[in-house]
Short mmCIF file of C-alpha atoms in Angstrom, two decimals:
data_model
loop_
_atom_site.label_atom_id
_atom_site.label_comp_id
_atom_site.label_asym_id
_atom_site.label_seq_id
_atom_site.Cartn_x
_atom_site.Cartn_y
_atom_site.Cartn_z
CA UNK T 1 24.23 -18.78 1.55
CA UNK T 2 21.54 -21.16 3.06
CA UNK T 3 22.75 -23.66 0.42
CA UNK T 4 26.48 -23.05 0.71
CA UNK T 5 28.63 -26.00 1.23
CA UNK T 6 25.55 -28.97 1.24
CA UNK T 7 24.48 -31.69 -0.35
CA UNK T 8 20.70 -32.28 -1.10
CA UNK T 9 19.11 -35.53 -1.43
CA UNK T 10 16.01 -35.01 -2.44
CA UNK T 11 13.17 -35.75 -5.63
CA UNK T 12 11.17 -32.23 -4.94
CA UNK T 13 13.42 -29.63 -6.43
CA UNK T 14 13.09 -26.33 -8.66
CA UNK T 15 15.64 -25.45 -11.56
CA UNK T 16 16.78 -22.43 -9.13
CA UNK T 17 17.30 -24.74 -6.24
CA UNK T 18 19.52 -27.05 -8.54
CA UNK T 19 21.73 -24.24 -9.61
CA UNK T 20 22.65 -23.26 -5.84
CA UNK T 21 23.99 -26.56 -4.18
CA UNK T 22 24.52 -30.17 -5.54
CA UNK T 23 21.45 -32.36 -5.53
CA UNK T 24 21.12 -36.17 -5.84
CA UNK T 25 18.71 -38.34 -6.68
CA UNK T 26 16.61 -36.65 -9.68
CA UNK T 27 15.28 -38.03 -12.63
CA UNK T 28 17.81 -41.33 -12.26
CA UNK T 29 15.30 -44.28 -12.75
CA UNK T 30 13.77 -45.18 -16.10
CA UNK T 31 9.37 -44.06 -15.66
CA UNK T 32 8.62 -48.17 -16.97
CA UNK T 33 10.55 -49.42 -14.36
CA UNK T 34 7.82 -50.79 -12.21
CA UNK T 35 9.90 -52.84 -9.47
CA UNK T 36 12.29 -50.05 -7.67
CA UNK T 37 12.03 -50.38 -4.24
CA UNK T 38 12.53 -48.87 -0.87
CA UNK T 39 15.03 -51.21 -0.39
CA UNK T 40 16.72 -49.96 -3.66
CA UNK T 41 16.01 -46.14 -2.79
CA UNK T 42 17.93 -46.96 0.49
CA UNK T 43 21.10 -48.72 -0.69
CA UNK T 44 21.52 -45.93 -3.21
CA UNK T 45 20.77 -43.26 -0.59
CA UNK T 46 22.83 -44.69 2.07
CA UNK T 47 25.98 -45.08 -0.04
CA UNK T 48 25.44 -41.08 -1.16
CA UNK T 49 25.47 -40.17 2.43
CA UNK T 50 28.52 -42.35 3.65
CA UNK T 51 30.11 -40.15 0.20
CA UNK T 52 28.87 -36.66 1.45
CA UNK T 53 30.45 -37.37 4.58
CA UNK T 54 33.35 -38.52 3.35
CA UNK T 55 33.72 -35.08 1.68
CA UNK T 56 33.75 -33.58 5.35
CA UNK T 57 29.88 -32.27 4.37
CA UNK T 58 26.43 -32.47 5.39
CA UNK T 59 24.12 -34.34 4.28
CA UNK T 60 20.14 -32.85 4.24
CA UNK T 61 17.57 -35.57 3.18
CA UNK T 62 14.20 -33.49 1.99
CA UNK T 63 11.11 -35.18 1.83
CA UNK T 64 8.93 -36.58 -0.03
CA UNK T 65 7.47 -39.78 1.24
CA UNK T 66 7.79 -40.12 5.21
CA UNK T 67 8.68 -43.98 5.00
CA UNK T 68 11.29 -43.75 2.83
CA UNK T 69 13.37 -41.33 5.21
CA UNK T 70 12.25 -43.64 7.97
CA UNK T 71 14.09 -46.70 5.77
CA UNK T 72 17.39 -43.88 5.89
CA UNK T 73 17.27 -43.14 9.46
CA UNK T 74 15.86 -46.73 11.40
CA UNK T 75 17.61 -50.55 10.91
CA UNK T 76 13.92 -51.60 9.44
CA UNK T 77 14.41 -52.98 6.13
CA UNK T 78 14.54 -55.99 5.44
CA UNK T 79 17.10 -57.16 1.94
CA UNK T 80 15.91 -60.19 -0.27
CA UNK T 81 17.45 -62.37 -3.00
CA UNK T 82 18.96 -60.13 -5.47
CA UNK T 83 16.67 -59.02 -8.69
CA UNK T 84 16.64 -61.08 -11.93
CA UNK T 85 16.40 -58.11 -13.85
CA UNK T 86 16.36 -54.80 -13.94
CA UNK T 87 14.91 -53.92 -17.54
CA UNK T 88 12.27 -51.41 -18.14
CA UNK T 89 8.74 -53.18 -17.95
CA UNK T 90 10.38 -56.72 -17.08
CA UNK T 91 8.41 -57.13 -13.75
CA UNK T 92 10.69 -60.00 -11.94
CA UNK T 93 9.60 -58.89 -8.21
CA UNK T 94 8.05 -61.71 -6.80
CA UNK T 95 5.75 -59.63 -4.41
CA UNK T 96 3.93 -58.03 -7.29
CA UNK T 97 3.46 -61.94 -8.32
CA UNK T 98 2.08 -62.18 -4.84
CA UNK T 99 -0.69 -59.55 -5.00
CA UNK T 100 -1.95 -60.98 -7.99
CA UNK T 101 -3.64 -63.98 -5.75
CA UNK T 102 -6.49 -63.82 -3.80
CA UNK T 103 -5.89 -61.79 -0.74
CA UNK T 104 -7.48 -64.20 1.91
CA UNK T 105 -5.70 -67.22 -0.10
CA UNK T 106 -2.78 -65.10 0.51
CA UNK T 107 -3.84 -64.10 4.07
CA UNK T 108 -3.63 -68.24 4.63
CA UNK T 109 -0.92 -68.67 3.28
CA UNK T 110 0.92 -66.56 5.62
CA UNK T 111 -0.40 -68.04 8.19
CA UNK T 112 0.71 -71.16 7.24
CA UNK T 113 4.74 -69.86 7.67
CA UNK T 114 4.28 -67.73 10.01
CA UNK T 115 1.13 -67.25 12.07
CA UNK T 116 2.47 -64.20 13.96
CA UNK T 117 3.14 -61.48 11.38
CA UNK T 118 -0.25 -63.01 10.15
CA UNK T 119 -1.96 -62.34 13.22
CA UNK T 120 -0.70 -58.71 12.66
CA UNK T 121 -2.02 -57.77 9.05
CA UNK T 122 -5.11 -57.26 7.81
CA UNK T 123 -6.64 -59.63 5.10
CA UNK T 124 -7.36 -57.06 3.38
CA UNK T 125 -3.42 -55.56 3.04
CA UNK T 126 -2.50 -57.64 0.12
CA UNK T 127 0.77 -55.59 -0.21
CA UNK T 128 1.81 -56.25 3.14
CA UNK T 129 0.65 -59.58 3.50
CA UNK T 130 2.75 -60.22 0.23
CA UNK T 131 5.94 -58.65 1.55
CA UNK T 132 5.51 -60.92 4.21
CA UNK T 133 5.35 -64.05 2.11
CA UNK T 134 8.07 -63.25 -0.49
CA UNK T 135 10.26 -63.00 2.91
CA UNK T 136 9.59 -66.32 3.81
CA UNK T 137 10.28 -67.23 0.54
CA UNK T 138 13.60 -65.83 -0.27
CA UNK T 139 15.41 -66.11 2.76
CA UNK T 140 13.77 -69.25 4.80
CA UNK T 141 13.08 -67.43 7.68
CA UNK T 142 9.49 -66.20 8.70
CA UNK T 143 9.27 -62.19 8.61
CA UNK T 144 8.51 -61.95 12.40
CA UNK T 145 11.76 -63.47 13.40
CA UNK T 146 13.85 -61.26 11.29
CA UNK T 147 11.95 -58.23 12.67
CA UNK T 148 12.08 -59.37 16.44
CA UNK T 149 15.94 -60.29 15.66
CA UNK T 150 16.44 -56.57 14.52
CA UNK T 151 14.18 -55.01 17.33
CA UNK T 152 17.02 -56.91 19.95
CA UNK T 153 19.74 -55.55 18.69
CA UNK T 154 21.62 -52.77 20.42
CA UNK T 155 19.88 -49.63 20.12
CA UNK T 156 16.97 -51.03 18.94
CA UNK T 157 12.97 -50.55 19.65
CA UNK T 158 9.82 -51.87 19.37
CA UNK T 159 9.16 -50.44 15.95
CA UNK T 160 12.68 -51.53 14.38
CA UNK T 161 16.78 -52.03 14.40
CA UNK T 162 19.13 -49.07 15.69
CA UNK T 163 19.10 -45.69 14.77
CA UNK T 164 21.99 -45.24 11.84
CA UNK T 165 23.16 -42.14 12.45
CA UNK T 166 22.36 -41.28 15.73
CA UNK T 167 23.32 -37.62 15.67
CA UNK T 168 20.54 -36.50 13.31
CA UNK T 169 17.89 -34.21 13.88
CA UNK T 170 14.46 -33.94 12.01
CA UNK T 171 13.02 -30.71 10.81
CA UNK T 172 9.07 -30.74 10.77
CA UNK T 173 7.22 -28.11 8.38
CA UNK T 174 3.79 -27.85 9.31
CA UNK T 175 1.00 -25.58 8.73
CA UNK T 176 -2.41 -24.70 9.48
CA UNK T 177 -5.00 -26.82 7.74
CA UNK T 178 -7.09 -24.98 5.69
CA UNK T 179 -3.87 -22.79 5.21
CA UNK T 180 -2.51 -26.04 3.61
CA UNK T 181 -5.24 -26.81 1.82
CA UNK T 182 -5.58 -23.90 0.08
CA UNK T 183 -2.04 -23.95 -0.76
CA UNK T 184 -2.24 -26.94 -2.05
CA UNK T 185 -5.21 -26.61 -4.22
CA UNK T 186 -2.94 -23.66 -6.12
CA UNK T 187 -0.40 -25.98 -6.37
CA UNK T 188 -2.26 -28.13 -8.43
CA UNK T 189 -3.44 -24.91 -10.70
CA UNK T 190 0.45 -23.94 -10.73
CA UNK T 191 1.28 -27.26 -12.20
CA UNK T 192 -2.21 -27.05 -14.68
CA UNK T 193 -0.26 -23.41 -15.82
CA UNK T 194 3.00 -25.35 -16.07
CA UNK T 195 1.97 -27.57 -18.63
CA UNK T 196 1.00 -30.30 -16.71
CA UNK T 197 -1.68 -32.10 -19.45
CA UNK T 198 0.94 -31.57 -22.20
CA UNK T 199 3.26 -33.73 -20.27
CA UNK T 200 0.46 -36.37 -19.21
CA UNK T 201 -0.74 -36.71 -22.68
CA UNK T 202 2.75 -37.35 -24.07
CA UNK T 203 3.49 -39.77 -21.04
CA UNK T 204 0.10 -41.28 -22.16
CA UNK T 205 0.85 -41.21 -25.90
CA UNK T 206 4.28 -42.99 -25.42
CA UNK T 207 3.42 -45.20 -22.54
CA UNK T 208 0.36 -45.62 -21.45
CA UNK T 209 -2.48 -46.27 -24.72
CA UNK T 210 -1.11 -49.43 -25.78
CA UNK T 211 -1.07 -50.75 -22.57
CA UNK T 212 -5.25 -49.48 -22.53
CA UNK T 213 -5.51 -51.11 -25.48
CA UNK T 214 -4.60 -54.80 -24.17
CA UNK T 215 -6.35 -54.11 -21.10
CA UNK T 216 -3.01 -54.47 -19.26
CA UNK T 217 -3.15 -50.97 -17.73
CA UNK T 218 -1.46 -51.48 -13.54
CA UNK T 219 -2.13 -48.20 -11.38
CA UNK T 220 -0.51 -50.04 -8.74
CA UNK T 221 2.70 -50.49 -9.27
CA UNK T 222 5.46 -47.63 -10.75
CA UNK T 223 5.34 -44.44 -12.21
CA UNK T 224 1.52 -44.89 -12.84
CA UNK T 225 0.53 -45.37 -9.23
CA UNK T 226 1.86 -42.04 -8.21
CA UNK T 227 -0.47 -38.69 -7.81
CA UNK T 228 -1.42 -37.18 -11.04
CA UNK T 229 -1.85 -40.27 -13.60
CA UNK T 230 -4.13 -42.34 -12.56
CA UNK T 231 -7.23 -39.40 -11.92
CA UNK T 232 -6.83 -38.02 -15.25
CA UNK T 233 -7.08 -41.95 -16.97
CA UNK T 234 -10.61 -41.32 -18.07
CA UNK T 235 -10.06 -38.08 -19.40
CA UNK T 236 -6.98 -39.14 -21.51
CA UNK T 237 -8.41 -42.47 -23.03
CA UNK T 238 -11.62 -40.37 -23.73
CA UNK T 239 -9.73 -37.35 -24.98
CA UNK T 240 -10.87 -37.10 -29.03
CA UNK T 241 -13.37 -39.75 -28.96
CA UNK T 242 -16.04 -37.48 -27.10
CA UNK T 243 -17.62 -34.48 -27.14
CA UNK T 244 -15.77 -31.74 -26.09
CA UNK T 245 -18.54 -30.90 -23.60
CA UNK T 246 -17.53 -34.27 -22.04
CA UNK T 247 -14.41 -34.16 -22.14
CA UNK T 248 -14.31 -30.83 -20.34
CA UNK T 249 -16.23 -32.42 -17.69
CA UNK T 250 -13.84 -35.09 -17.94
CA UNK T 251 -10.96 -32.49 -17.63
CA UNK T 252 -12.59 -30.90 -13.98
CA UNK T 253 -13.37 -34.45 -12.77
CA UNK T 254 -9.67 -35.04 -13.09
CA UNK T 255 -8.65 -31.84 -11.33
CA UNK T 256 -10.56 -32.21 -9.14
CA UNK T 257 -9.56 -35.65 -8.25
CA UNK T 258 -6.14 -34.56 -8.43
CA UNK T 259 -6.71 -31.99 -5.37
CA UNK T 260 -8.27 -34.27 -3.07
CA UNK T 261 -5.89 -37.03 -3.33
CA UNK T 262 -3.51 -34.52 -2.80
CA UNK T 263 -5.25 -33.03 0.30
CA UNK T 264 -5.66 -36.44 1.28
CA UNK T 265 -1.67 -37.43 0.93
CA UNK T 266 -0.78 -34.60 2.85
CA UNK T 267 -3.12 -35.37 6.13
CA UNK T 268 -1.07 -39.15 5.54
CA UNK T 269 2.30 -37.63 5.67
CA UNK T 270 1.46 -35.46 8.79
CA UNK T 271 0.05 -38.53 10.35
CA UNK T 272 2.94 -40.40 9.33
CA UNK T 273 5.07 -38.22 11.47
CA UNK T 274 2.99 -38.25 14.48
CA UNK T 275 2.55 -41.84 14.62
CA UNK T 276 6.04 -42.93 13.75
CA UNK T 277 8.27 -40.02 14.63
CA UNK T 278 7.04 -38.02 17.57
CA UNK T 279 4.78 -41.21 18.98
CA UNK T 280 7.49 -43.32 18.47
CA UNK T 281 8.96 -45.33 21.68
CA UNK T 282 12.35 -45.91 22.68
CA UNK T 283 15.52 -43.45 22.81
CA UNK T 284 16.46 -44.17 19.39
CA UNK T 285 14.54 -41.39 17.83
CA UNK T 286 16.29 -38.22 16.57
CA UNK T 287 14.59 -34.89 18.01
CA UNK T 288 11.53 -33.30 15.88
CA UNK T 289 11.37 -29.59 15.84
CA UNK T 290 8.40 -28.18 14.51
CA UNK T 291 8.39 -25.11 12.16
CA UNK T 292 5.55 -23.35 11.37
CA UNK T 293 4.47 -22.36 7.88
CA UNK T 294 1.31 -21.34 7.47
CA UNK T 295 1.92 -17.40 7.35
CA UNK T 296 4.53 -17.21 4.34
CA UNK T 297 4.87 -13.88 4.94
CA UNK T 298 6.72 -14.90 8.27
CA UNK T 299 8.88 -17.70 6.71
CA UNK T 300 12.70 -16.13 7.77
CA UNK T 301 11.10 -15.71 11.52
CA UNK T 302 9.20 -18.71 11.56
CA UNK T 303 11.24 -20.95 9.83
CA UNK T 304 14.63 -19.85 8.03
CA UNK T 305 15.75 -18.31 11.33
CA UNK T 306 15.06 -21.30 13.86
CA UNK T 307 16.21 -23.82 11.49
CA UNK T 308 19.40 -22.05 11.13
CA UNK T 309 20.02 -21.67 14.66
CA UNK T 310 19.05 -26.02 14.80
CA UNK T 311 21.54 -26.67 12.48
CA UNK T 312 24.01 -24.88 13.72
CA UNK T 313 23.91 -25.94 17.70
CA UNK T 314 23.79 -29.42 16.12
CA UNK T 315 27.18 -28.75 14.17
CA UNK T 316 28.84 -27.26 16.84
CA UNK T 317 27.30 -29.65 19.87
CA UNK T 318 25.44 -27.80 21.58
CA UNK T 319 21.62 -27.89 22.78
CA UNK T 320 19.04 -26.17 19.81
CA UNK T 321 17.39 -22.89 21.80
CA UNK T 322 14.08 -24.72 20.34
CA UNK T 323 12.57 -27.17 21.92
CA UNK T 324 11.35 -30.98 20.02
CA UNK T 325 8.17 -31.53 19.47
CA UNK T 326 6.94 -33.79 22.13
CA UNK T 327 3.40 -36.24 22.15
CA UNK T 328 2.37 -38.01 24.47
CA UNK T 329 2.15 -42.45 23.85
CA UNK T 330 1.51 -44.91 25.15
CA UNK T 331 4.47 -48.28 26.14
CA UNK T 332 1.74 -50.63 26.51
CA UNK T 333 -0.10 -49.75 22.76
CA UNK T 334 -0.15 -52.52 20.53
CA UNK T 335 0.13 -51.46 16.94
CA UNK T 336 -0.79 -54.68 15.39
CA UNK T 337 -3.23 -57.02 17.87
CA UNK T 338 -5.80 -58.83 15.65
CA UNK T 339 -9.69 -58.51 17.33
CA UNK T 340 -12.65 -59.70 15.37
CA UNK T 341 -15.81 -57.48 15.83
CA UNK T 342 -18.70 -59.91 15.53
CA UNK T 343 -20.71 -57.29 15.26
CA UNK T 344 -19.32 -55.48 12.22
CA UNK T 345 -18.22 -59.00 11.21
CA UNK T 346 -14.83 -57.12 10.44
CA UNK T 347 -11.27 -57.68 12.01
CA UNK T 348 -9.26 -54.77 13.20
CA UNK T 349 -5.80 -54.22 13.54
CA UNK T 350 -4.03 -52.24 16.15
CA UNK T 351 -5.39 -51.09 19.93
CA UNK T 352 -6.02 -47.64 18.79
CA UNK T 353 -8.07 -48.67 16.24
CA UNK T 354 -10.21 -50.85 18.01
CA UNK T 355 -10.83 -48.30 20.75
CA UNK T 356 -12.20 -45.99 18.14
CA UNK T 357 -14.50 -48.63 16.99
CA UNK T 358 -15.57 -49.33 20.37
CA UNK T 359 -16.57 -45.71 21.00
#
């Protein structure tokens, strides 16, 4: 009954859930496509959302990666020119080409064409520096100027353009850190029991072995950057070429690394929600309702029942019984301020990071 009549846009779903209602955007990108971007995701997802609305249904977007969800909520991304090719394995993305350059050189180039953006980005953040250079090269307009245009649109704010779907809400499932860590470790154990190693071996044999042999492995783009593959690199490349004892040690090393990065990623996701959703200044922020999932035995009382009440209230155009989560934020805080600490010989970006360094 919960799923009846819903359309789910997600990359995380069980076979049982797929049988209950229609799901979209699952297993639709070739694993070897390395130039699939958040812009590609947004364009496909927005078209699906329009299609779902046209059928008088409600789209439910399930995370996943909050950066991708943010791209659906706000006008924050920038379209550049069409890619020359989307064939698997052929990387024609200019950003990827720029990332091959030295970080200092990249930042120097950006300083020449867009000094405002260069001052906001850390020289070591090659991805963002390369993206800003790509925007300038492919549009002829400085990245900072395009962002200012978005922010100045009606409904825009300090962190981006207007909210694309004004009548929306966010359900944030959060748990006590200890309970979450324990659950994430069990999730990795369950993945291993379900055949993760066999899947990794098969993928390595079919797609990765040749790249490793030719020393052109890239763990920064495409499927290989995802959590769950690079952690087992040493184990996969040495399997069959070392003693069983060494192989067992490398396997345990990979498992522990997978558990660590999974827990680290979960912390980053929660930090993103707090900083980008809850501390986001301006009126163009949908309400965020917190649902406590520490005790799974209380799922119906703590999660299912309040979630249904919140969604039903939105559908009926009335105030939900629950209060949205609120967090204090400083409207004067500059997340992109640029300072140099002479004692540490470091560039520090952001007022909060500077204050932490001072402490």
